CSV table of C-alpha atoms in Angstrom, one decimal:
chain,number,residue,atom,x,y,z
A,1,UNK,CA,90.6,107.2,111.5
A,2,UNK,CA,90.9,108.2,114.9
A,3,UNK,CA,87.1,108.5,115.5
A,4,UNK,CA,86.9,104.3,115.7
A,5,UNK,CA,88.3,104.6,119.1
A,6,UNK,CA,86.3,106.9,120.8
A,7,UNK,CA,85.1,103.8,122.3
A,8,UNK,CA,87.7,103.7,124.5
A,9,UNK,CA,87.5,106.7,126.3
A,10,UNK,CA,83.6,106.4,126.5
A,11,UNK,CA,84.2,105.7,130.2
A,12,UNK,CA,85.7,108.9,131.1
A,13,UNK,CA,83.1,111.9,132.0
A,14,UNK,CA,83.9,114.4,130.7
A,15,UNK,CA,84.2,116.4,133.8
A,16,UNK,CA,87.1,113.6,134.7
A,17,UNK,CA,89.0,114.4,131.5
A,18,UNK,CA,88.6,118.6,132.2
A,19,UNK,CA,89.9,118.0,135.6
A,20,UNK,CA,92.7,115.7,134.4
A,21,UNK,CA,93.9,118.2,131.9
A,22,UNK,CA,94.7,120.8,134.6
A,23,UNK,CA,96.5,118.7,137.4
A,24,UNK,CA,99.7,118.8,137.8
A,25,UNK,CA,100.7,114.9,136.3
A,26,UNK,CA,103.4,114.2,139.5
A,27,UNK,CA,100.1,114.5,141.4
A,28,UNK,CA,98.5,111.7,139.4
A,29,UNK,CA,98.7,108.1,140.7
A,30,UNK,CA,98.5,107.1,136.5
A,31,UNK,CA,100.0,110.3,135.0
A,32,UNK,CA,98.7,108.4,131.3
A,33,UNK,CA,95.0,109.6,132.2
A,34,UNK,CA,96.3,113.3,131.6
A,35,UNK,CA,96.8,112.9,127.7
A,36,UNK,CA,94.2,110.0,127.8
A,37,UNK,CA,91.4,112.9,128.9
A,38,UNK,CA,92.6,115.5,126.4
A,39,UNK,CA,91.8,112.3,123.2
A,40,UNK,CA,88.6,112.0,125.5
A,41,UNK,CA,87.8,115.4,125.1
A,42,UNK,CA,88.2,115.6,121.0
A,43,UNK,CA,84.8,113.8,120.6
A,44,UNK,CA,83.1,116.4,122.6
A,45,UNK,CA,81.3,119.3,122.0
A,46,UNK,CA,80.7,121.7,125.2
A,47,UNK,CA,82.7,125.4,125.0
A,48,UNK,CA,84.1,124.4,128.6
A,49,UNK,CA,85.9,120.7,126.6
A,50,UNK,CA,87.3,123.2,123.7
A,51,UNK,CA,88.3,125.8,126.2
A,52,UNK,CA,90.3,123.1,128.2
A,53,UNK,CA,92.1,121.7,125.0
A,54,UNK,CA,92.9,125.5,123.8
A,55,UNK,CA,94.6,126.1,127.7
A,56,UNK,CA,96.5,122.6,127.2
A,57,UNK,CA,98.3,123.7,124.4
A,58,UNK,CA,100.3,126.3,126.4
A,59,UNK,CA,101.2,123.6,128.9
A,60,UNK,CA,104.8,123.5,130.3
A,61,UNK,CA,106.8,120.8,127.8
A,62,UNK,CA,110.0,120.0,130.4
A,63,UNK,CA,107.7,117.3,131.5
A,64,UNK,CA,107.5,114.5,129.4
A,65,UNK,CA,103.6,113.8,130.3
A,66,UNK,CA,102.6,117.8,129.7
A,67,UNK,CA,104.6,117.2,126.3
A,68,UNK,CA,102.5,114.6,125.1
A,69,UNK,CA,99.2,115.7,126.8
A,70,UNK,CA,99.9,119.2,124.5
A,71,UNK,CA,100.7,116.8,121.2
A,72,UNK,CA,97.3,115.2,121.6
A,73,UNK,CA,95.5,118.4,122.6
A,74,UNK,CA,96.6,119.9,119.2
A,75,UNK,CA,95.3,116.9,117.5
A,76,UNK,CA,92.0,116.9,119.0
A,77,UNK,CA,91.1,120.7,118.3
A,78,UNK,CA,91.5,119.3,114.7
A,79,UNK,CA,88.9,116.8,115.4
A,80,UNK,CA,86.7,119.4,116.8
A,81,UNK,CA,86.8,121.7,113.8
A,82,UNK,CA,86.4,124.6,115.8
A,83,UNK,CA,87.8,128.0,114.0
A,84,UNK,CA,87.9,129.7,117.4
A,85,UNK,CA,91.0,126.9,118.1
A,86,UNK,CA,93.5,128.5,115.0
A,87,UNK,CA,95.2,130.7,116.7
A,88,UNK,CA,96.5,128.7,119.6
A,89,UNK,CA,97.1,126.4,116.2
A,90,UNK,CA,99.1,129.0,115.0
A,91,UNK,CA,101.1,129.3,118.0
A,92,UNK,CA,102.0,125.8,117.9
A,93,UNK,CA,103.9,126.3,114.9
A,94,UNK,CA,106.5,128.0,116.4
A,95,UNK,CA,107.6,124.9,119.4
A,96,UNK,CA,110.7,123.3,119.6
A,97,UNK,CA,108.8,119.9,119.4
A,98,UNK,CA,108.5,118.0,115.8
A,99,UNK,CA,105.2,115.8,116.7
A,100,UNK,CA,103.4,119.3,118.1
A,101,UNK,CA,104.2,121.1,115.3
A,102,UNK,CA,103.0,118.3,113.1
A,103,UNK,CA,100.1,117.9,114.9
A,104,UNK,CA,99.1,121.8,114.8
A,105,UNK,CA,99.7,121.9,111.0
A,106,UNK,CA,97.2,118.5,110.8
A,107,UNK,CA,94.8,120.5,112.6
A,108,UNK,CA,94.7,123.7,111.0
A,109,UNK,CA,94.1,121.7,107.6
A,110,UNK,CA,90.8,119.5,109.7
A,111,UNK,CA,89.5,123.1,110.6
A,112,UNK,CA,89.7,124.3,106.6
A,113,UNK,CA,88.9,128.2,107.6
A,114,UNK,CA,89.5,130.7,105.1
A,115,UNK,CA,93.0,131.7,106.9
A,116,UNK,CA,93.7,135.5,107.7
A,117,UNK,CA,97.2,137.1,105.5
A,118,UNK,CA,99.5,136.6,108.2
A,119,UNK,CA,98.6,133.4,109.0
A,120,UNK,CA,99.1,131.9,105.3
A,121,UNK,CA,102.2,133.6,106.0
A,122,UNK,CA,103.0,131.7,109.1
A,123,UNK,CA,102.0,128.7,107.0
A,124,UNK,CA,104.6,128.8,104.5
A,125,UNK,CA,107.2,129.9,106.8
A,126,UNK,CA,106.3,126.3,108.4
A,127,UNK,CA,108.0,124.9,104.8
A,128,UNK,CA,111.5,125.6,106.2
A,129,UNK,CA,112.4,123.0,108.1
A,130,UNK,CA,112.5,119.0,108.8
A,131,UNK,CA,111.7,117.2,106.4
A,132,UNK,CA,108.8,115.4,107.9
A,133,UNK,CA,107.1,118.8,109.1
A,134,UNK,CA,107.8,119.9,105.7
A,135,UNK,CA,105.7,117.3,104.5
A,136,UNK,CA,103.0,118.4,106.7
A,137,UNK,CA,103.1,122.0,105.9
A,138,UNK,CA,102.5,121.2,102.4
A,139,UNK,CA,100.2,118.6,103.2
A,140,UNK,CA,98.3,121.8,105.0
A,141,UNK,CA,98.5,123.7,101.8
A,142,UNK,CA,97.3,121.4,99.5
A,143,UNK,CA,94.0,120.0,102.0
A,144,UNK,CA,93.4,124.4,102.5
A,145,UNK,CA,94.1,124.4,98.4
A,146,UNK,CA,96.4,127.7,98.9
A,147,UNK,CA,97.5,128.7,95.9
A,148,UNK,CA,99.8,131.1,97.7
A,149,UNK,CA,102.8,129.0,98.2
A,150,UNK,CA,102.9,127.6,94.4
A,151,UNK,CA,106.3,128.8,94.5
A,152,UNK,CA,107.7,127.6,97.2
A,153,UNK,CA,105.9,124.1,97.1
A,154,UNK,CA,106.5,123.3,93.0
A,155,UNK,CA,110.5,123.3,94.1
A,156,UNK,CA,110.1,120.3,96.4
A,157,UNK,CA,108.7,118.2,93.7
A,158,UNK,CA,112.2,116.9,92.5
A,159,UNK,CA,113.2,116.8,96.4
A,160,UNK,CA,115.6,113.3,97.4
A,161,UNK,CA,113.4,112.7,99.9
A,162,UNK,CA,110.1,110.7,97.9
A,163,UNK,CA,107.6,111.9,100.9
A,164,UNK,CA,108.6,115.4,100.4
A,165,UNK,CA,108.6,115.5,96.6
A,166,UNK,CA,105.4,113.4,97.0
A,167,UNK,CA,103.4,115.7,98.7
A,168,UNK,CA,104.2,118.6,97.0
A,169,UNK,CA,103.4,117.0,93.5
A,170,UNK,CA,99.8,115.9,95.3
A,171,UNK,CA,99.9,119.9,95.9
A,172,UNK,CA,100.3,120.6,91.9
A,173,UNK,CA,98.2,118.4,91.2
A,174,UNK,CA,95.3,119.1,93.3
A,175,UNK,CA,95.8,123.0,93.5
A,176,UNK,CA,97.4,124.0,90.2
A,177,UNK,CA,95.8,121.2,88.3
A,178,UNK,CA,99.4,119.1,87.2
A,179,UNK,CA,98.0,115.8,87.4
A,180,UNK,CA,100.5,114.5,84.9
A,181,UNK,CA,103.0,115.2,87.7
A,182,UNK,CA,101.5,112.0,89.0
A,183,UNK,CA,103.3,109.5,87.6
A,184,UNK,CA,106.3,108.9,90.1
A,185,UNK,CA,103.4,108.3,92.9
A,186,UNK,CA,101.9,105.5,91.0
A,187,UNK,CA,105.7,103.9,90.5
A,188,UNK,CA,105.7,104.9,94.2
A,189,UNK,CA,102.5,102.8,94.9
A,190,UNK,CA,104.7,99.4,94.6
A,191,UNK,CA,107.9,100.5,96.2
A,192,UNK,CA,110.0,97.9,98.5
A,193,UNK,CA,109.6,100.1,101.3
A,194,UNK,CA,106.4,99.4,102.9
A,195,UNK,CA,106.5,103.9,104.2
A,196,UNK,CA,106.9,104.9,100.6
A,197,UNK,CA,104.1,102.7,99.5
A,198,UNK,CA,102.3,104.0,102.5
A,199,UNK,CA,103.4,108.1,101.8
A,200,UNK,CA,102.1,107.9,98.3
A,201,UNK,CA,98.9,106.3,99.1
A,202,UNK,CA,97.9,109.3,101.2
A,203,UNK,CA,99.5,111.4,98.2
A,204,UNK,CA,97.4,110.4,96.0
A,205,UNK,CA,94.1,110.3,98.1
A,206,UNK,CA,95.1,114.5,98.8
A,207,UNK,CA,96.2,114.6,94.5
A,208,UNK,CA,92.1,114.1,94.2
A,209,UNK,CA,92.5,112.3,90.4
A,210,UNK,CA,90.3,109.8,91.0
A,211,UNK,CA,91.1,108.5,87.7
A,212,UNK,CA,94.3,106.7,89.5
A,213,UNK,CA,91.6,105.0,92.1
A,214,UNK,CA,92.7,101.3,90.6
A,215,UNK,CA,96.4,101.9,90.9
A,216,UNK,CA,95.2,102.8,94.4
A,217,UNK,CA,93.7,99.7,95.3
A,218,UNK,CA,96.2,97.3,94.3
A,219,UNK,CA,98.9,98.3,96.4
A,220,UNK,CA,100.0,96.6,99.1
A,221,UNK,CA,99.8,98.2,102.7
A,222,UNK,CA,96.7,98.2,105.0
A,223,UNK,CA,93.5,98.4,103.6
A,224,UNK,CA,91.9,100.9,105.8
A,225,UNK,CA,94.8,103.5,104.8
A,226,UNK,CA,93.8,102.9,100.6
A,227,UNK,CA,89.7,103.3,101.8
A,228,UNK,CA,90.8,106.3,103.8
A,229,UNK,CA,92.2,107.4,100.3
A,230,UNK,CA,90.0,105.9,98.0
A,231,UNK,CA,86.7,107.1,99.8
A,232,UNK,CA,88.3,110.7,99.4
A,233,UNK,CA,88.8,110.4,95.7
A,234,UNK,CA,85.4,109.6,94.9
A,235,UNK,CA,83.6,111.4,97.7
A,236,UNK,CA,85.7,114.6,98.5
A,237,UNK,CA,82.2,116.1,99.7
A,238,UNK,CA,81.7,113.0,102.0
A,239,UNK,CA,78.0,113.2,100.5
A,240,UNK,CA,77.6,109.1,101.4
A,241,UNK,CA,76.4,109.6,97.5
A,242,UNK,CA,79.3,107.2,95.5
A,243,UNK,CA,79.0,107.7,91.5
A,244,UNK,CA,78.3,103.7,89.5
A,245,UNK,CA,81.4,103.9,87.9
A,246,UNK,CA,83.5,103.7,91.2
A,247,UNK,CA,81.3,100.7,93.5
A,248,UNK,CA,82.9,97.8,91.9
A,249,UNK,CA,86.6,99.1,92.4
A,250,UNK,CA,85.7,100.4,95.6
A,251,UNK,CA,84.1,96.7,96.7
A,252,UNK,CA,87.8,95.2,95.2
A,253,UNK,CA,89.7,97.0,97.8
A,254,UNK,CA,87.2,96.5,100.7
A,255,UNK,CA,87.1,92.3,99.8
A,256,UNK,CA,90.8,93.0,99.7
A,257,UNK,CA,92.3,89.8,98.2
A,258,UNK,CA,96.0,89.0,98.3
A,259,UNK,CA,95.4,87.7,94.9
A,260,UNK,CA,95.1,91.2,93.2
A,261,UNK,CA,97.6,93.4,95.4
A,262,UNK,CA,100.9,94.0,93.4
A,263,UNK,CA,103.0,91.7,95.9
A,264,UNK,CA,106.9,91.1,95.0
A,265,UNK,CA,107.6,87.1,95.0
A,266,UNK,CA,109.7,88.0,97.7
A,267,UNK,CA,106.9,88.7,100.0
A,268,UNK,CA,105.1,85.6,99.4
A,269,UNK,CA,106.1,82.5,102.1
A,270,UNK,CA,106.9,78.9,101.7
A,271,UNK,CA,103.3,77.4,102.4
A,272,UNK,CA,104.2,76.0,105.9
A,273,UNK,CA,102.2,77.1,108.5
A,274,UNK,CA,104.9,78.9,110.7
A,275,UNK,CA,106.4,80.4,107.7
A,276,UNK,CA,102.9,81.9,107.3
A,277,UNK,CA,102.8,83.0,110.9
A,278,UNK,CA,105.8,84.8,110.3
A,279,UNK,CA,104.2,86.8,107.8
A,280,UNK,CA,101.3,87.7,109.4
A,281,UNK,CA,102.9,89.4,112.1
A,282,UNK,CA,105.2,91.2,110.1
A,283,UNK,CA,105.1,95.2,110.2
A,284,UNK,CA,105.6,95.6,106.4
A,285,UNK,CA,102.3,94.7,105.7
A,286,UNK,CA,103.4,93.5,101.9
A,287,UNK,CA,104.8,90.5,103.5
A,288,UNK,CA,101.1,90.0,106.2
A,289,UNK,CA,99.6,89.5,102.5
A,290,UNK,CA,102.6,87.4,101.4
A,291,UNK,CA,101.4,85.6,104.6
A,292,UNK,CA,97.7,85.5,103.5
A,293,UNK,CA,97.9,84.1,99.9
A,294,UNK,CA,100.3,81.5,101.1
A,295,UNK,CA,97.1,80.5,103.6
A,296,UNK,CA,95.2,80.9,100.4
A,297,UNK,CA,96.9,78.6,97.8
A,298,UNK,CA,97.2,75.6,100.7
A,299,UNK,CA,95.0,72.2,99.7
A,300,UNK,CA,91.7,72.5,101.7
A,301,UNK,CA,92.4,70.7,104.8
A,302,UNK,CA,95.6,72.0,105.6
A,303,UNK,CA,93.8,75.6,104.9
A,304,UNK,CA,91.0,74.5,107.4
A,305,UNK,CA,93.9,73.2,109.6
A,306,UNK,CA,96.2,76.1,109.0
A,307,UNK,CA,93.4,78.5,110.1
A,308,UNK,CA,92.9,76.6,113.6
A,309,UNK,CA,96.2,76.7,114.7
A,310,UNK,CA,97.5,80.4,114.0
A,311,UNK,CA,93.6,81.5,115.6
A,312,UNK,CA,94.4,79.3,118.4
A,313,UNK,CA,97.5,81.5,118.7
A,314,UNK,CA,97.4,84.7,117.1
A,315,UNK,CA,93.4,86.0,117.3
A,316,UNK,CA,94.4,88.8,119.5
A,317,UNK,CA,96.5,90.0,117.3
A,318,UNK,CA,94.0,92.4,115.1
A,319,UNK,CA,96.3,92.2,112.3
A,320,UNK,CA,96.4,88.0,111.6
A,321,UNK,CA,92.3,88.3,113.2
A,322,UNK,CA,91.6,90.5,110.4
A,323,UNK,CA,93.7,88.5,107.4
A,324,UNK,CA,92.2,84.9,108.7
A,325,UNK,CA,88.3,86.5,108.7
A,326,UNK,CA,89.3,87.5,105.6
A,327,UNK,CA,90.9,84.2,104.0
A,328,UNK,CA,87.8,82.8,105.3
A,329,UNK,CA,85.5,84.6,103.8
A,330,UNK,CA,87.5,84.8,100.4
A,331,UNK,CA,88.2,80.9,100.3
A,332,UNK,CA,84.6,80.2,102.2
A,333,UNK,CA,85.8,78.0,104.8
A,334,UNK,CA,82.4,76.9,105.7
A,335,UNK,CA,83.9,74.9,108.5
A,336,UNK,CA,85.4,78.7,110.1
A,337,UNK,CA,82.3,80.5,110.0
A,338,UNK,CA,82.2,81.0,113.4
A,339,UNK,CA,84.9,83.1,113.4
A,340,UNK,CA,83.3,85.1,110.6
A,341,UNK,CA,80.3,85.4,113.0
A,342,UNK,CA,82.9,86.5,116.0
A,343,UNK,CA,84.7,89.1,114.2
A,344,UNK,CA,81.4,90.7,112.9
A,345,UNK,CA,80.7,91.0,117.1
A,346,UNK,CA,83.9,92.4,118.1
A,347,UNK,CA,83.4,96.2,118.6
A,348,UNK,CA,86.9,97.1,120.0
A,349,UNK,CA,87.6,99.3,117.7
A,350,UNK,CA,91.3,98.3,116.6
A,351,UNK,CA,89.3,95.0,115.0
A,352,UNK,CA,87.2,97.2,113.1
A,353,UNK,CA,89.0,96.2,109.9
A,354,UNK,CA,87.9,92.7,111.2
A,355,UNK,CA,84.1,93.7,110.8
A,356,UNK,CA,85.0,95.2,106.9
A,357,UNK,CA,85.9,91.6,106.4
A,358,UNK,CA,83.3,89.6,108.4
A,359,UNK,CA,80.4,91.6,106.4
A,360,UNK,CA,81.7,90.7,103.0
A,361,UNK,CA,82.5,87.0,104.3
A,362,UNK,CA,78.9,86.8,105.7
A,363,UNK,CA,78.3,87.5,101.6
A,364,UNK,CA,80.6,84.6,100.9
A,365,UNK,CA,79.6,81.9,103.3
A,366,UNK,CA,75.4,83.3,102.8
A,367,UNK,CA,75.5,83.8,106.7
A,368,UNK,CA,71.5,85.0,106.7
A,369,UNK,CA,71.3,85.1,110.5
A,370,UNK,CA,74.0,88.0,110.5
A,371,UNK,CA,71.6,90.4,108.7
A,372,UNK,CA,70.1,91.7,111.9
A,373,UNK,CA,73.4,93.0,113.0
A,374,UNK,CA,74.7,93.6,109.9
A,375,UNK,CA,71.7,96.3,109.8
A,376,UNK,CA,72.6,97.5,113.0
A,377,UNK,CA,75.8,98.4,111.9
A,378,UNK,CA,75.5,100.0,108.5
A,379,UNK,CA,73.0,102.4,110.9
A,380,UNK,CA,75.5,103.2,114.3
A,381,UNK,CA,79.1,102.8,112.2
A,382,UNK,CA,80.6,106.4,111.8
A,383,UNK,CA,83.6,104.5,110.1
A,384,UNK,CA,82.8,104.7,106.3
A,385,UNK,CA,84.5,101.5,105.2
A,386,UNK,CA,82.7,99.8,107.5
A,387,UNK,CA,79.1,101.3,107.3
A,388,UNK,CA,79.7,101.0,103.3
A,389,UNK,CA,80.4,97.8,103.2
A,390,UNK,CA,77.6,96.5,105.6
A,391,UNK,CA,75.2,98.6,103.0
A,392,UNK,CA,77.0,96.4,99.8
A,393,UNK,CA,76.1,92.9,101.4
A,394,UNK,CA,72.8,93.6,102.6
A,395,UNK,CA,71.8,94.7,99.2
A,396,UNK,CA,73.6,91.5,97.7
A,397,UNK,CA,72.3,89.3,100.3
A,398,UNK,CA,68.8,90.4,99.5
């Protein structure tokens, strides 16, 4: 997901960022830039950019700005998918800092290199630990598909804590072929707790039983975390080639209507309009569809009304932008359509989600003069959610 905001560091040269990376951060009037230029430096591609991330990883942690600038460092070699990155990777594995560690193991699993005896070996020692780099070790196992720490990993799947044992049954499942140690993530899929709905989503996108996909797309938390999962499942290759049998379910989760998500009553707001505010800003993002299909079931005018005032207020926030484009489109308030035709526009990447739902409610609403852009970005999207969808409408809209 990171690559949608690559955008934001367009403006750094990449000469800037190298430079960055190596000064000292009290010397920097905006010691930020320094782990700003290492995320810079993930969507590039000279030896001299992956030689400067590699160096970053060694530097001193006591300072707070060198500790982060290292975190994102390790994340970005993932990005780069550079083999000649794994063993300052491996290295990383043995810090005295959670998010680094967690980062490293991320990053190893991006690279996917056949890995060399002792480093499977540091890999599985990685299982000994926190709970939440446990998680990511065996999330490391199961993306490499090691077989070596069956073992270790099948003992977790009982574990109290439900993103441990959830991980490690995605591992059985997708390595040693135990799908029917699914079950407890699909029960998971509709949990209270919006992180548990959240863990088993990306459980089951790693599991690879595509067969689950419409348990998947019900559930309630953000839609670009079940597309991340759901593309997965039905393109593992990332081929851009998705099989008949999967378009329609796939298209349900894009459209993304609060009608069809597994929401608990409790989630779902008086129909007042600041009630539905509430909601929208919510972190648990059960209750931002709660929110939504409140804004849904509202008589026509006081939808069209409803609309106007939290856009008046709240369009900044991507999360309420994203949830009225789409109540617009799904509901085709007509009188809205400009908004539909805003959103599409908007290419800061945190309302990407935003243009997802703008495409399908330019289907809605017949918005013809959008097909120009539309075109333009099913071609420059690198986001697949976004680039697929474009692709749907213009073919519908034809």
């Amino acid at each position: 997901m990171s690559e949608r905001f690559d955008i934001l560091f367009e403006g750094m040269p990449e000469e800037k960022a190298l430079l960055l990376l190596q000064t000292n951060p009290d010397d920097l009037p905006n010691p930020v830039d320094k782990y700003m230029a290492a995320t810079k430096l993930a969507a590039c591609r000279s030896e001299r950019s992956l030689e400067g991330l590699i160096t970053a990883v060694q530097l001193d942690p006591e300072n707070l700005i060198n500790r982060i600038t290292r975190r994102k460092a390790l994340e970005a070699l993932g990005r780069r998918k550079d083999e000649k990155a794994l063993p300052s990777l491996f290295s990383a594995l043995r810090f005295d800092d959670e998010p680094s560690v967690i980062n490293a193991l991320d990053s190893i699993a991006q690279i996917g290199s056949p890995l060399t005896a002792n480093q499977s070996d540091q890999l599985l020692e990685a299982l000994q630990s926190s709970d939440n780099q446990k998680r990511s070790a065996i999330q490391a196992h199961t993306r490499l598909k090691l077989s070596t720490a069956e073992q270790a990993i099948s003992a977790f799947e009982n574990d109290e804590n439900p993103l441990v044992a959830g991980a490690a049954r995605a591992y059985t499942a997708k390595v040693l072929g135990k799908v029917e140690s699914l079950g407890p993530l699909v029960q998971q899929l509709t949990d209270p707790v919006a992180g548990r709905r959240r863990s088993a989503v990306i459980d089951l996108g790693d599991a690879g039983d595509a067969s689950l996909l419409h348990h998947l797309v019900t559930c309630p938390v953000s839609m670009p975390l079940r597309a991340k999962s759901a593309f997965q499942l039905v393109d593992p290759e990332k081929s851009g080639q998705i099989p008949d049998t999967y378009i329609d379910l796939l298209e349900q989760l894009l459209r993304d209507d609060p009608s069809t998500l597994a929401l608990q009553d409790d989630w779902i707001c008086e129909g007042e309009t600041i009630e539905i505010e509430k909601n929208l800003q919510h972190r648990d993002e059960g209750k931002q569809y709660g929110g939504a299909l409140s804004l849904i079931r509202m008589q026509k005018q006081q939808q069209i009304d409803a609309i106007e005032q939290i856009q008046t207020k709240h369009w900044s926030d991507y999360g309420a932008n994203y949830l009225l484009t789409s109540v617009i489109g799904l509901q085709k308030v007509h009188e809205h359509s400009h908004l539909v035709r805003t959103a599409l526009a908007e290419t800061l990447p945190q309302y990407a989600k935003s243009r997802v739902a703008a495409a399908w409610a330019c289907l809605s609403l017949n918005l013809s003069n959008q097909v120009d852009l539309l075109r333009e970005i099913q071609t420059e999207s690198k986001w697949t959610p976004l680039r697929w969808s474009c692709e749907r409408v213009l073919q519908q809209m034809s």
